[in-house]
Amino acid sequence: REDLAVELWIVPTGATAPTASPTVDASEVQTTTAPRRRAPRRRRR
């Protein structure tokens, strides 16, 4: 989804949970790489 949406399902004990339903075609998904983390700076004494 392009906009954030939240669905809250209240399910009785012992019932099966609802299944996820994708809203975007898998061919339209673009993954990004995580930014590189910098090494922590050393403290001077």
CSV table of N, CA and C in Angstrom, one decimal:
chain,number,residue,atom,x,y,z
A,1,ARG,N,0.8,-1.2,0.0
A,1,ARG,CA,0.0,0.0,0.0
A,1,ARG,C,0.9,1.2,0.0
A,2,GLU,N,0.4,2.2,-0.6
A,2,GLU,CA,1.2,3.5,-0.7
A,2,GLU,C,0.9,4.3,0.6
A,3,ASP,N,-0.3,4.1,1.2
A,3,ASP,CA,-0.6,4.8,2.4
A,3,ASP,C,-0.7,3.8,3.6
A,4,LEU,N,-0.3,4.3,4.7
A,4,LEU,CA,-0.3,3.4,5.9
A,4,LEU,C,-1.8,3.1,6.3
A,5,ALA,N,-2.0,1.8,6.5
A,5,ALA,CA,-3.4,1.3,6.9
A,5,ALA,C,-3.2,0.2,7.9
A,6,VAL,N,-4.0,0.2,8.9
A,6,VAL,CA,-4.0,-0.7,10.0
A,6,VAL,C,-5.3,-1.4,10.1
A,7,GLU,N,-5.3,-2.8,10.1
A,7,GLU,CA,-6.5,-3.5,10.3
A,7,GLU,C,-6.4,-4.3,11.6
A,8,LEU,N,-7.3,-4.2,12.5
A,8,LEU,CA,-7.3,-4.9,13.8
A,8,LEU,C,-8.4,-6.0,13.8
A,9,TRP,N,-7.9,-7.2,13.9
A,9,TRP,CA,-8.9,-8.3,13.9
A,9,TRP,C,-8.9,-8.9,15.3
A,10,ILE,N,-10.1,-9.0,15.8
A,10,ILE,CA,-10.3,-9.7,17.1
A,10,ILE,C,-10.9,-11.1,16.8
A,11,VAL,N,-10.1,-12.1,17.1
A,11,VAL,CA,-10.4,-13.5,16.8
A,11,VAL,C,-10.6,-14.3,18.0
A,12,PRO,N,-11.7,-15.0,18.1
A,12,PRO,CA,-12.0,-15.8,19.3
A,12,PRO,C,-10.9,-16.9,19.5
A,13,THR,N,-10.7,-17.3,20.8
A,13,THR,CA,-9.7,-18.3,21.1
A,13,THR,C,-9.9,-19.6,20.4
A,14,GLY,N,-8.9,-20.1,19.8
A,14,GLY,CA,-9.0,-21.3,19.0
A,14,GLY,C,-9.3,-21.2,17.6
A,15,ALA,N,-9.7,-20.0,17.2
A,15,ALA,CA,-10.1,-19.8,15.8
A,15,ALA,C,-8.8,-19.5,15.0
A,16,THR,N,-8.9,-19.7,13.7
A,16,THR,CA,-7.7,-19.5,12.8
A,16,THR,C,-7.6,-18.0,12.5
A,17,ALA,N,-6.4,-17.5,12.5
A,17,ALA,CA,-6.1,-16.1,12.2
A,17,ALA,C,-6.4,-15.8,10.7
A,18,PRO,N,-6.8,-14.6,10.4
A,18,PRO,CA,-7.1,-14.2,9.0
A,18,PRO,C,-5.8,-14.3,8.2
A,19,THR,N,-5.9,-14.6,6.9
A,19,THR,CA,-4.7,-14.7,6.1
A,19,THR,C,-4.4,-13.3,5.5
A,20,ALA,N,-3.2,-13.1,5.2
A,20,ALA,CA,-2.7,-11.8,4.6
A,20,ALA,C,-3.2,-11.8,3.2
A,21,SER,N,-3.5,-10.6,2.7
A,21,SER,CA,-3.9,-10.4,1.3
A,21,SER,C,-3.1,-9.3,0.7
A,22,PRO,N,-2.1,-9.6,-0.1
A,22,PRO,CA,-1.3,-8.6,-0.7
A,22,PRO,C,-2.1,-7.6,-1.6
A,23,THR,N,-1.7,-6.3,-1.5
A,23,THR,CA,-2.4,-5.3,-2.2
A,23,THR,C,-1.6,-4.7,-3.4
A,24,VAL,N,-0.3,-5.1,-3.4
A,24,VAL,CA,0.6,-4.7,-4.5
A,24,VAL,C,1.1,-5.9,-5.2
A,25,ASP,N,1.1,-5.8,-6.6
A,25,ASP,CA,1.7,-6.9,-7.3
A,25,ASP,C,3.2,-7.0,-7.1
A,26,ALA,N,3.7,-8.2,-6.9
A,26,ALA,CA,5.1,-8.5,-6.6
A,26,ALA,C,6.0,-7.9,-7.6
A,27,SER,N,5.6,-7.8,-8.9
A,27,SER,CA,6.5,-7.2,-9.9
A,27,SER,C,6.6,-5.7,-9.8
A,28,GLU,N,5.8,-5.0,-9.0
A,28,GLU,CA,5.9,-3.6,-8.8
A,28,GLU,C,6.7,-3.2,-7.6
A,29,VAL,N,7.2,-4.2,-6.8
A,29,VAL,CA,7.9,-3.9,-5.6
A,29,VAL,C,9.4,-3.6,-5.9
A,30,GLN,N,9.9,-2.5,-5.3
A,30,GLN,CA,11.3,-2.2,-5.5
A,30,GLN,C,12.0,-2.2,-4.1
A,31,THR,N,13.0,-3.0,-4.0
A,31,THR,CA,13.7,-3.1,-2.7
A,31,THR,C,14.8,-2.1,-2.6
A,32,THR,N,15.2,-1.6,-1.5
A,32,THR,CA,16.3,-0.7,-1.3
A,32,THR,C,17.3,-1.3,-0.4
A,33,THR,N,18.5,-0.9,-0.5
A,33,THR,CA,19.6,-1.4,0.3
A,33,THR,C,19.7,-0.5,1.6
A,34,ALA,N,20.0,-1.2,2.7
A,34,ALA,CA,20.2,-0.5,4.0
A,34,ALA,C,21.4,0.4,3.9
A,35,PRO,N,21.3,1.6,4.5
A,35,PRO,CA,22.5,2.5,4.5
A,35,PRO,C,23.6,1.8,5.3
A,36,ARG,N,24.9,2.1,4.9
A,36,ARG,CA,26.0,1.5,5.7
A,36,ARG,C,26.1,2.3,7.0
A,37,ARG,N,26.4,1.5,8.0
A,37,ARG,CA,26.6,2.1,9.3
A,37,ARG,C,28.1,2.5,9.5
A,38,ARG,N,28.2,3.7,10.1
A,38,ARG,CA,29.6,4.1,10.3
A,38,ARG,C,30.1,3.5,11.6
A,39,ALA,N,31.4,3.3,11.7
A,39,ALA,CA,32.0,2.8,12.9
A,39,ALA,C,32.0,3.9,13.9
A,40,PRO,N,31.8,3.5,15.2
A,40,PRO,CA,31.7,4.5,16.2
A,40,PRO,C,33.1,5.2,16.4
A,41,ARG,N,33.0,6.5,16.7
A,41,ARG,CA,34.3,7.3,16.9
A,41,ARG,C,34.9,6.8,18.2
A,42,ARG,N,36.3,6.8,18.1
A,42,ARG,CA,37.0,6.5,19.4
A,42,ARG,C,37.1,7.7,20.3
A,43,ARG,N,37.0,7.5,21.5
A,43,ARG,CA,37.1,8.6,22.5
A,43,ARG,C,38.5,8.9,22.8
A,44,ARG,N,38.8,10.2,22.9
A,44,ARG,CA,40.2,10.6,23.2
A,44,ARG,C,40.3,10.7,24.7
A,45,ARG,N,41.4,10.3,25.2
A,45,ARG,CA,41.6,10.4,26.7
A,45,ARG,C,42.3,11.6,27.1
